[in-house]
XYZ file of N, CA and C in Angstrom:
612
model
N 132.452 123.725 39.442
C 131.060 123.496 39.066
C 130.948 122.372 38.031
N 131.664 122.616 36.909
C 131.967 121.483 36.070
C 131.978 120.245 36.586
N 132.787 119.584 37.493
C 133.353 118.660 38.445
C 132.420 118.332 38.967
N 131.702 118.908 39.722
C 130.517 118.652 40.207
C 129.363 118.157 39.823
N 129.287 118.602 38.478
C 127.974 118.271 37.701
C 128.098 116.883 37.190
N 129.446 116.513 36.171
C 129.890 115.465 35.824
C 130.212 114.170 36.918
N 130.764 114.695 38.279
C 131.098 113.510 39.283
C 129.011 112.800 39.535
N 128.321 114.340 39.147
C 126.782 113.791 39.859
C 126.249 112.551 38.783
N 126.425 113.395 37.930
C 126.090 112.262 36.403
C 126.956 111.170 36.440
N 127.912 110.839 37.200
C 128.554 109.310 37.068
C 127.861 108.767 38.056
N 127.545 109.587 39.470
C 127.157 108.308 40.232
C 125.765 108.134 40.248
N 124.949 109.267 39.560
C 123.192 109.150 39.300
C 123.311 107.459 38.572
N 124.434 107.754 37.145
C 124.888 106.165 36.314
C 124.940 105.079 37.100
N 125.692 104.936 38.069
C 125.974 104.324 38.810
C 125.300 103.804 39.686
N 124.227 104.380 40.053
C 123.373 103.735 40.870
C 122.215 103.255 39.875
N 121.851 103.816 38.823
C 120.935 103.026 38.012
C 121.283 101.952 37.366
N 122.808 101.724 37.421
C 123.399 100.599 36.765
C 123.100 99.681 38.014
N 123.278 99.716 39.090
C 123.316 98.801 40.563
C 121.857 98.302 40.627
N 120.794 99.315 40.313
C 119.293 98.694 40.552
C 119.046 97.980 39.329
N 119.355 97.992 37.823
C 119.174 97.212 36.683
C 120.074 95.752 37.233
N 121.112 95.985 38.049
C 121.799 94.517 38.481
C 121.243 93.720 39.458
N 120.273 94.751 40.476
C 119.638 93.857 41.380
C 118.473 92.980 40.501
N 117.708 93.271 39.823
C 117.247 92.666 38.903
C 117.257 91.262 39.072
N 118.285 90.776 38.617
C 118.243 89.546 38.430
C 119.876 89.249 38.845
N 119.981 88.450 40.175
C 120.927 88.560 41.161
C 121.778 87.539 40.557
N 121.331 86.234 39.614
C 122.297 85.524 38.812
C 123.172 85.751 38.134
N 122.945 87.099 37.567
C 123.679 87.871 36.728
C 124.045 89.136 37.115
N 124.975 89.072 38.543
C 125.020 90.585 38.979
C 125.904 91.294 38.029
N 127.089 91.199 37.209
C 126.986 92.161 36.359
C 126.704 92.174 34.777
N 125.365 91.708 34.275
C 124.853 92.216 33.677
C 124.205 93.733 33.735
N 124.758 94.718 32.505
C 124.574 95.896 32.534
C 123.401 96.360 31.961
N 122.814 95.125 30.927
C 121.382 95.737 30.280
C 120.122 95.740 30.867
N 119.245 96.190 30.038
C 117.888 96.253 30.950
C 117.244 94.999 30.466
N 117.601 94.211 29.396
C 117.296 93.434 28.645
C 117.394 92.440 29.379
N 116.855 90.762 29.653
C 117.191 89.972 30.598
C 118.571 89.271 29.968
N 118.977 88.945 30.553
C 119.895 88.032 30.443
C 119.840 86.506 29.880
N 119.721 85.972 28.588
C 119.655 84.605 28.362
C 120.991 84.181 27.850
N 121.724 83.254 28.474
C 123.079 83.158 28.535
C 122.998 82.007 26.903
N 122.015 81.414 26.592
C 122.346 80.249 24.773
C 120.881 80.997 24.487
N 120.831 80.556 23.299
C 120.094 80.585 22.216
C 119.483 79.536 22.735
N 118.213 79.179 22.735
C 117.710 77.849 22.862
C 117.433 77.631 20.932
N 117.780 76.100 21.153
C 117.653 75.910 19.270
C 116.175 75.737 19.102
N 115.138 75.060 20.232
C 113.986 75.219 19.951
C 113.069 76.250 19.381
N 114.182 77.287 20.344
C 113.320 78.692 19.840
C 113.736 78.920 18.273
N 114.786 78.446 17.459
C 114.878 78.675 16.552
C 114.555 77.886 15.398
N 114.536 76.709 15.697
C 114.646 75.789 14.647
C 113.396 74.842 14.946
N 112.648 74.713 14.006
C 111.449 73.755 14.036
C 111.588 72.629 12.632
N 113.154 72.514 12.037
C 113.070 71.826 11.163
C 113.518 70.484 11.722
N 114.081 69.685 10.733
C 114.365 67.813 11.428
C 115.609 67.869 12.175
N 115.716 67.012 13.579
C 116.633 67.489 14.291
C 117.976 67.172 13.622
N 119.150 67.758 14.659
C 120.295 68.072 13.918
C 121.426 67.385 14.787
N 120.843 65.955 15.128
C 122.382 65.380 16.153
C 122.962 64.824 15.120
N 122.162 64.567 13.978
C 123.324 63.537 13.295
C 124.618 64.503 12.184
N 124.361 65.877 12.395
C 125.337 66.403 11.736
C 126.204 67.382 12.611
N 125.723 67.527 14.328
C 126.823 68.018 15.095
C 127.743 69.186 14.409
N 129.376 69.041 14.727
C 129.687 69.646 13.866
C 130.297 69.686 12.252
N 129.776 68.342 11.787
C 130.037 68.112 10.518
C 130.292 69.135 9.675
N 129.012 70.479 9.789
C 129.552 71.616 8.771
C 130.923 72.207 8.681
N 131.520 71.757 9.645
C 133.028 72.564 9.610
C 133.975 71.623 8.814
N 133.643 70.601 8.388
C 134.454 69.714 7.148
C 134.133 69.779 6.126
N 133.179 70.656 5.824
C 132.327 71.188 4.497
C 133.324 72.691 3.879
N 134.154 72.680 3.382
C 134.282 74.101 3.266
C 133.956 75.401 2.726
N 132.646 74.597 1.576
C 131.559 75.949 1.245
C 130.730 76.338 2.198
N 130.487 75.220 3.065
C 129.322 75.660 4.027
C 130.038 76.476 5.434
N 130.834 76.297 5.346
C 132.564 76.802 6.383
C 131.982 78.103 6.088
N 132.307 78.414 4.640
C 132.638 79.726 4.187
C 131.478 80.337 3.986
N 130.451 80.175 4.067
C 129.001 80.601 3.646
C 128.463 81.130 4.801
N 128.970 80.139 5.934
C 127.579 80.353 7.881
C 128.866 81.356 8.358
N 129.990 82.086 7.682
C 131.079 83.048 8.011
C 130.701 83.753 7.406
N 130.383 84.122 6.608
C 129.899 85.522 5.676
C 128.106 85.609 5.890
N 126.994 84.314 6.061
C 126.087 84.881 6.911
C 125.815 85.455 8.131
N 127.109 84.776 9.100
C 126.914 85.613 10.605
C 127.596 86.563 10.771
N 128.172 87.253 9.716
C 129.172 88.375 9.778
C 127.676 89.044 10.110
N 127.889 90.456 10.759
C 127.023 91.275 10.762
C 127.488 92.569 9.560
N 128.258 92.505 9.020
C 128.434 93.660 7.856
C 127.498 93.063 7.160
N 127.048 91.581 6.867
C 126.434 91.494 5.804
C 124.857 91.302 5.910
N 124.490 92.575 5.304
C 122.728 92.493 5.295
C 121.924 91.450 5.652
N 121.183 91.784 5.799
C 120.110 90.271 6.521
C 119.443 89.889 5.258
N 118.540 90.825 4.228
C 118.503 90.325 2.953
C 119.174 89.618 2.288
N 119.925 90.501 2.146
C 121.634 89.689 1.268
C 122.133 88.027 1.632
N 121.861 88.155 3.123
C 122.282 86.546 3.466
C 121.104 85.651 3.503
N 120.078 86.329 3.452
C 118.644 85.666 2.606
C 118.861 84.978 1.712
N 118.965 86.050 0.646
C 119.216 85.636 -0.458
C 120.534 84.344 -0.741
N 121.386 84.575 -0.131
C 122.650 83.648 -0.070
C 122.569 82.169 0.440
N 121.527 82.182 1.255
C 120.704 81.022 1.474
C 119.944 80.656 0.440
N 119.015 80.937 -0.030
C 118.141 80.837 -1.331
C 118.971 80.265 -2.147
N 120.098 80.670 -2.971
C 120.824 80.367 -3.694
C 121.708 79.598 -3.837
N 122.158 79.176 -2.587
C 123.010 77.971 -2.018
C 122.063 76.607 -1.861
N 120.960 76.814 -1.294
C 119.949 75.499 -1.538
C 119.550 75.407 -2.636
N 119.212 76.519 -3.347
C 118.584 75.998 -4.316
C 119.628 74.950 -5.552
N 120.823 75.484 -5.381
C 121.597 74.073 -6.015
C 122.103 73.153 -5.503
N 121.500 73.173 -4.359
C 121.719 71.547 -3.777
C 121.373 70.497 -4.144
N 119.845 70.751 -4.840
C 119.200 69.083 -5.582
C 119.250 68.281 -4.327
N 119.183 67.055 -4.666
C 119.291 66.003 -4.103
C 119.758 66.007 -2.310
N 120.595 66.992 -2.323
C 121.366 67.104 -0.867
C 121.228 68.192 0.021
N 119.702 68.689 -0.720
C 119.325 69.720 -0.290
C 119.091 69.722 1.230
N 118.276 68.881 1.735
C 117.992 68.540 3.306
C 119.255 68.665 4.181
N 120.085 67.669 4.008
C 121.534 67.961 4.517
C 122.726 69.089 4.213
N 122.116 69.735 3.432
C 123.152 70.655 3.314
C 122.215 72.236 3.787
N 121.030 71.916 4.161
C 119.840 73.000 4.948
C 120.408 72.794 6.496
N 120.565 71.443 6.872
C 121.235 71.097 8.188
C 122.506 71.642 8.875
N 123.438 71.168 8.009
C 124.457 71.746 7.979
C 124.635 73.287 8.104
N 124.265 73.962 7.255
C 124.011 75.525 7.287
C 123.226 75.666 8.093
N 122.641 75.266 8.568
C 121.901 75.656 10.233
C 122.758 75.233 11.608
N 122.888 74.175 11.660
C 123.807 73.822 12.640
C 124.920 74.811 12.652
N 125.693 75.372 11.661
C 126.972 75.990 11.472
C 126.486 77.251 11.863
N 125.381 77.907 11.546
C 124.971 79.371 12.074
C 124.670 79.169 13.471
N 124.165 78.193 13.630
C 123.845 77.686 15.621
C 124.968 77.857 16.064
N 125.646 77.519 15.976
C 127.017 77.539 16.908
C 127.423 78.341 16.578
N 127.803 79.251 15.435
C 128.768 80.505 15.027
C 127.955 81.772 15.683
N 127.199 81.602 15.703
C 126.068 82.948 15.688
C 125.806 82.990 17.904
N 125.870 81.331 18.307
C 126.039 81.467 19.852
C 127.433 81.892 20.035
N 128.203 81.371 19.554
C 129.447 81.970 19.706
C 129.989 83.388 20.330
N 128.897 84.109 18.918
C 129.540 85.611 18.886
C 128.246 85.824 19.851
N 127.709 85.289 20.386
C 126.771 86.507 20.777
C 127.171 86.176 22.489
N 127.860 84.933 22.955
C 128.612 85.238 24.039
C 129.812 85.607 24.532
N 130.413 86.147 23.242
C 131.588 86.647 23.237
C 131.121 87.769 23.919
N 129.872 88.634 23.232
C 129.556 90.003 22.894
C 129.192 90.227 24.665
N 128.697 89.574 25.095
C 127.859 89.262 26.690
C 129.284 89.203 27.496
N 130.092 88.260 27.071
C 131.334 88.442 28.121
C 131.866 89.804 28.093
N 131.906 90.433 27.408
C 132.672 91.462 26.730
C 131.949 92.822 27.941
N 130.535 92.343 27.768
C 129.698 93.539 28.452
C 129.768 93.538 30.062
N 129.917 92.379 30.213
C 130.103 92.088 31.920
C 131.651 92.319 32.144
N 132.246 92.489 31.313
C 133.786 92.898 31.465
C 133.383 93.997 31.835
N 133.031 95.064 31.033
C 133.314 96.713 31.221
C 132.480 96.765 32.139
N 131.174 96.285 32.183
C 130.597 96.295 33.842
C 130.821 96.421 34.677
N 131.881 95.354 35.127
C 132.914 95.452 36.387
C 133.932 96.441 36.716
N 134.243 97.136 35.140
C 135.297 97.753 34.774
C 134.792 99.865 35.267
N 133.425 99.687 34.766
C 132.492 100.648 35.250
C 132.376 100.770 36.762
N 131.969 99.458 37.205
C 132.011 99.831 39.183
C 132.879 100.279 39.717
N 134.138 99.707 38.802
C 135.301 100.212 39.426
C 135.465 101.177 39.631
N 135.479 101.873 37.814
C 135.704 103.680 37.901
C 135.009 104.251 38.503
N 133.268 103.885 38.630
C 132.589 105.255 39.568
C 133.002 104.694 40.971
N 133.584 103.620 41.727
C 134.048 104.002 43.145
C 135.297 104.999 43.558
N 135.887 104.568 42.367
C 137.400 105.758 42.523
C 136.887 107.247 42.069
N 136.074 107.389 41.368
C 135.437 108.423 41.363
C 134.813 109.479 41.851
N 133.894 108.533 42.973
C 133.829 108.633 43.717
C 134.696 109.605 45.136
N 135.796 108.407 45.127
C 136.573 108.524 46.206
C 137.475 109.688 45.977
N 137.931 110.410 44.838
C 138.360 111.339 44.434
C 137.710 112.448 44.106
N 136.263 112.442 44.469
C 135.960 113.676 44.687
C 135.575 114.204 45.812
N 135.511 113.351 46.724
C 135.575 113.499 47.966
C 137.242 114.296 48.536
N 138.055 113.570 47.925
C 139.215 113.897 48.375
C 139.837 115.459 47.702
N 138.436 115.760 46.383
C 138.507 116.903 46.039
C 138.060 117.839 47.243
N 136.771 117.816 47.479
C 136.057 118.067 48.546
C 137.032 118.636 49.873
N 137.315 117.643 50.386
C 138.868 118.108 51.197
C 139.549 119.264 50.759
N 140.126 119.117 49.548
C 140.874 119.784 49.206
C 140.265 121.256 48.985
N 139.557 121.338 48.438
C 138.941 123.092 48.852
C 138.453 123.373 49.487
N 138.287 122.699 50.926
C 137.898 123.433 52.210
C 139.477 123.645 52.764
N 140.215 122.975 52.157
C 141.756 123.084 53.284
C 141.902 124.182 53.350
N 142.664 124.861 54.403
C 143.497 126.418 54.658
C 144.493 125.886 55.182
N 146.157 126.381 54.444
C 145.641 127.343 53.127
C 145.295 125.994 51.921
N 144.786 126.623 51.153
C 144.017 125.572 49.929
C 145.424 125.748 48.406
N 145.440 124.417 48.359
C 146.616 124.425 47.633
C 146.145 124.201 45.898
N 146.010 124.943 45.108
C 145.661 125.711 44.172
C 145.732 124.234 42.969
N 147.199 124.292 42.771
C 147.489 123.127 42.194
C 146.838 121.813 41.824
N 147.287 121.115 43.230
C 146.530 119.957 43.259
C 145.028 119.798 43.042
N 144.161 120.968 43.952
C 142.874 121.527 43.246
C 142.015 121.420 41.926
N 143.556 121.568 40.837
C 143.421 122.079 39.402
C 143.554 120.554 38.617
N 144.755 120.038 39.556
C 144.867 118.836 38.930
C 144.176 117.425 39.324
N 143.520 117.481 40.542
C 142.591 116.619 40.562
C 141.208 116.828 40.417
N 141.220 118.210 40.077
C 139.503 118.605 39.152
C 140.192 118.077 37.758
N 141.480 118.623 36.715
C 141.141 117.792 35.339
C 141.670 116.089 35.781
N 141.544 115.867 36.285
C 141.696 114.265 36.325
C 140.403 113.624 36.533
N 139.447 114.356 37.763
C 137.792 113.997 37.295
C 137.215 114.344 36.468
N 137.546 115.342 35.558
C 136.715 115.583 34.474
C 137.306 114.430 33.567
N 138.171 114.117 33.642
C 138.613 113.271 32.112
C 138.571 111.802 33.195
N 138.504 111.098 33.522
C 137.800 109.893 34.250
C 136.238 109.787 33.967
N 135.527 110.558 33.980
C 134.316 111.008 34.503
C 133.639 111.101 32.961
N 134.002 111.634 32.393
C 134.124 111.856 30.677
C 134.014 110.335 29.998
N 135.638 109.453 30.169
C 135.508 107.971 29.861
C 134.613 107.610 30.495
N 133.487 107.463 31.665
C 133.045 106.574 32.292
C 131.601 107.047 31.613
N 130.747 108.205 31.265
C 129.728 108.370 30.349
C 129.978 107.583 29.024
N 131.226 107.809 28.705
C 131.612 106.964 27.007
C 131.750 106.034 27.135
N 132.027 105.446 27.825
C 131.722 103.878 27.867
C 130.234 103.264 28.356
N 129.231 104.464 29.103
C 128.332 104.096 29.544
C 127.713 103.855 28.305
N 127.716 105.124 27.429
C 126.960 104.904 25.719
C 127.084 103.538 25.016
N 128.535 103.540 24.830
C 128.785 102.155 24.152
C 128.185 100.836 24.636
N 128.118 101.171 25.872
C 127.427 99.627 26.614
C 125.941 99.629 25.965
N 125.315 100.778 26.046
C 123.586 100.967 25.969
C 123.779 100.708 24.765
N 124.444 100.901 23.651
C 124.582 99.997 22.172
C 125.438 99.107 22.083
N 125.564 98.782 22.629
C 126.114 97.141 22.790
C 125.276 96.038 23.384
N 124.414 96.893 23.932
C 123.606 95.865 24.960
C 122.394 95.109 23.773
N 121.912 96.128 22.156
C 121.329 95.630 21.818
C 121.812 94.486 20.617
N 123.405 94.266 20.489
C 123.769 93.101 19.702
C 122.895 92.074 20.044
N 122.959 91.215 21.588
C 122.854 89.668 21.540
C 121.344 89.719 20.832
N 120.678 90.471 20.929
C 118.990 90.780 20.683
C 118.886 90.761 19.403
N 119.727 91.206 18.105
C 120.054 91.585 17.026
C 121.027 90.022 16.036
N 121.499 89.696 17.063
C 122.301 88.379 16.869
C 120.694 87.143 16.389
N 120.063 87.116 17.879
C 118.934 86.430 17.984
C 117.759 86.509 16.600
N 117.589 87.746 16.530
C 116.769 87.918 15.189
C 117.157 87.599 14.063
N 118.421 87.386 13.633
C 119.370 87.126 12.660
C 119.065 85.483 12.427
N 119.315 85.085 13.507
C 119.293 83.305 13.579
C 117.866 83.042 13.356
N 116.897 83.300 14.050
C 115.688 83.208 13.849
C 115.079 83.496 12.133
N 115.525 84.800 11.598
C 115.522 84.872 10.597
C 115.936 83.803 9.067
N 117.350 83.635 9.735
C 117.773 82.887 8.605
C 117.351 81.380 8.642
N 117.206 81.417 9.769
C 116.719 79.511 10.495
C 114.929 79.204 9.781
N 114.510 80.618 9.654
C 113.139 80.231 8.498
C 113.324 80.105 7.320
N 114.396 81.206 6.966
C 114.392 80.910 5.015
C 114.909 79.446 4.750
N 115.729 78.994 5.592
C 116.313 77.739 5.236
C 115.209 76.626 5.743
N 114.531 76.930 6.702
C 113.557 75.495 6.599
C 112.163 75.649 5.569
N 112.059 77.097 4.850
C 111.328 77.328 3.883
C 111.580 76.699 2.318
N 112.899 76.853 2.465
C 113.514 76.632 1.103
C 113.648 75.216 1.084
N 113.754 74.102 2.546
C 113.967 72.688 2.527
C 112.501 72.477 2.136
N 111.246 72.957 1.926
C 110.581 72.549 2.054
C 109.850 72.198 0.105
């Protein structure tokens, strides 16, 4: 009964994961319900003076190195790296504009970075998910078999019911982790957006 209930709850998963993928067929395994935007557009973030002429210059800077690394960390508060902005321009003086650039450009790219790491990462276990509920699948079927057989061999019975329960088990726990994982890149996005105002506030 156990077996049963749990094999139903993987593939009920399983098929709601397949209709969230028909969705949007560019991205068949994307797992969220969320759409899929593979960059950051900088428009959407940045409305300050454009930024070709400093590329990746911030990475020869090594306060500003060390500053757009401890703002895109996500341990560190979104206030906190507010503030860390605030305080970093505000003793810029003179080099304030370019060093607002710089710290933007450096969160642009650090902050796309991680947030397609985070996206590859999710279409990994995606695939990794279809997999398990087809074998899952296919092994409870072959359960199925197995307790109609005569004579019915007790054993194997026992041991390929705990082998679907503990398959079946990982494949809900990883389903969780995905459904909070799915809301990083979204969380990434607000972050950049966020900090991409205090700094064209503070250039101003």
């Amino acid at each position: 009964m156990i077996v049963r209930v749990l094999v139903t709850s993987v593939l009920v998963l399983a098929v709601a994961s397949t209709t969230a993928h028909a969705a949007d067929p560019r991205f068949p395994d994307w797992p969220c319900t969320q759409a899929k935007v593979p960059e950051i557009s900088l428009a959407a973030v940045w409305g300050g003076p454009p930024l070709d002429d400093v590329q990746n210059k911030w990475k020869d800077d090594a306060r500003i190195s060390a500053l757009v690394a401890k703002l895109a960390a996500r341990k560190t508060p979104l206030d906190e790296a507010e503030k860390l902005v605030k305080e970093f321009l505000a003793g810029s003086a003179a080099n304030k504009t370019a060093n607002a650039k710089l710290l933007f450009a450096g969160l642009f790219d650090t902050l796309n970075a991680q947030r397609s790491q985070v996206m590859n990462g999710l279409e990994r276990v995606s695939r990794k998910q279809r997999d398990a509920a087809d074998k899952i699948r296919e092994e409870a079927i072959q359960l199925q078999a197995l307790q109609g057989a005569t004579p019915r061999d007790e054993a194997k019975v026992e041991a390929l019911s705990n082998e679907l329960i503990w398959k079946t088990r990982i494949f809900e726990d990883r389903h969780k982790v995905v459904r909070f994982v799915c809301e990083v890149p979204t969380s990434i996005d607000q972050r950049l957006f966020a900090l991409g105002r205090v700094i064209q506030q503070e250039m101003e």
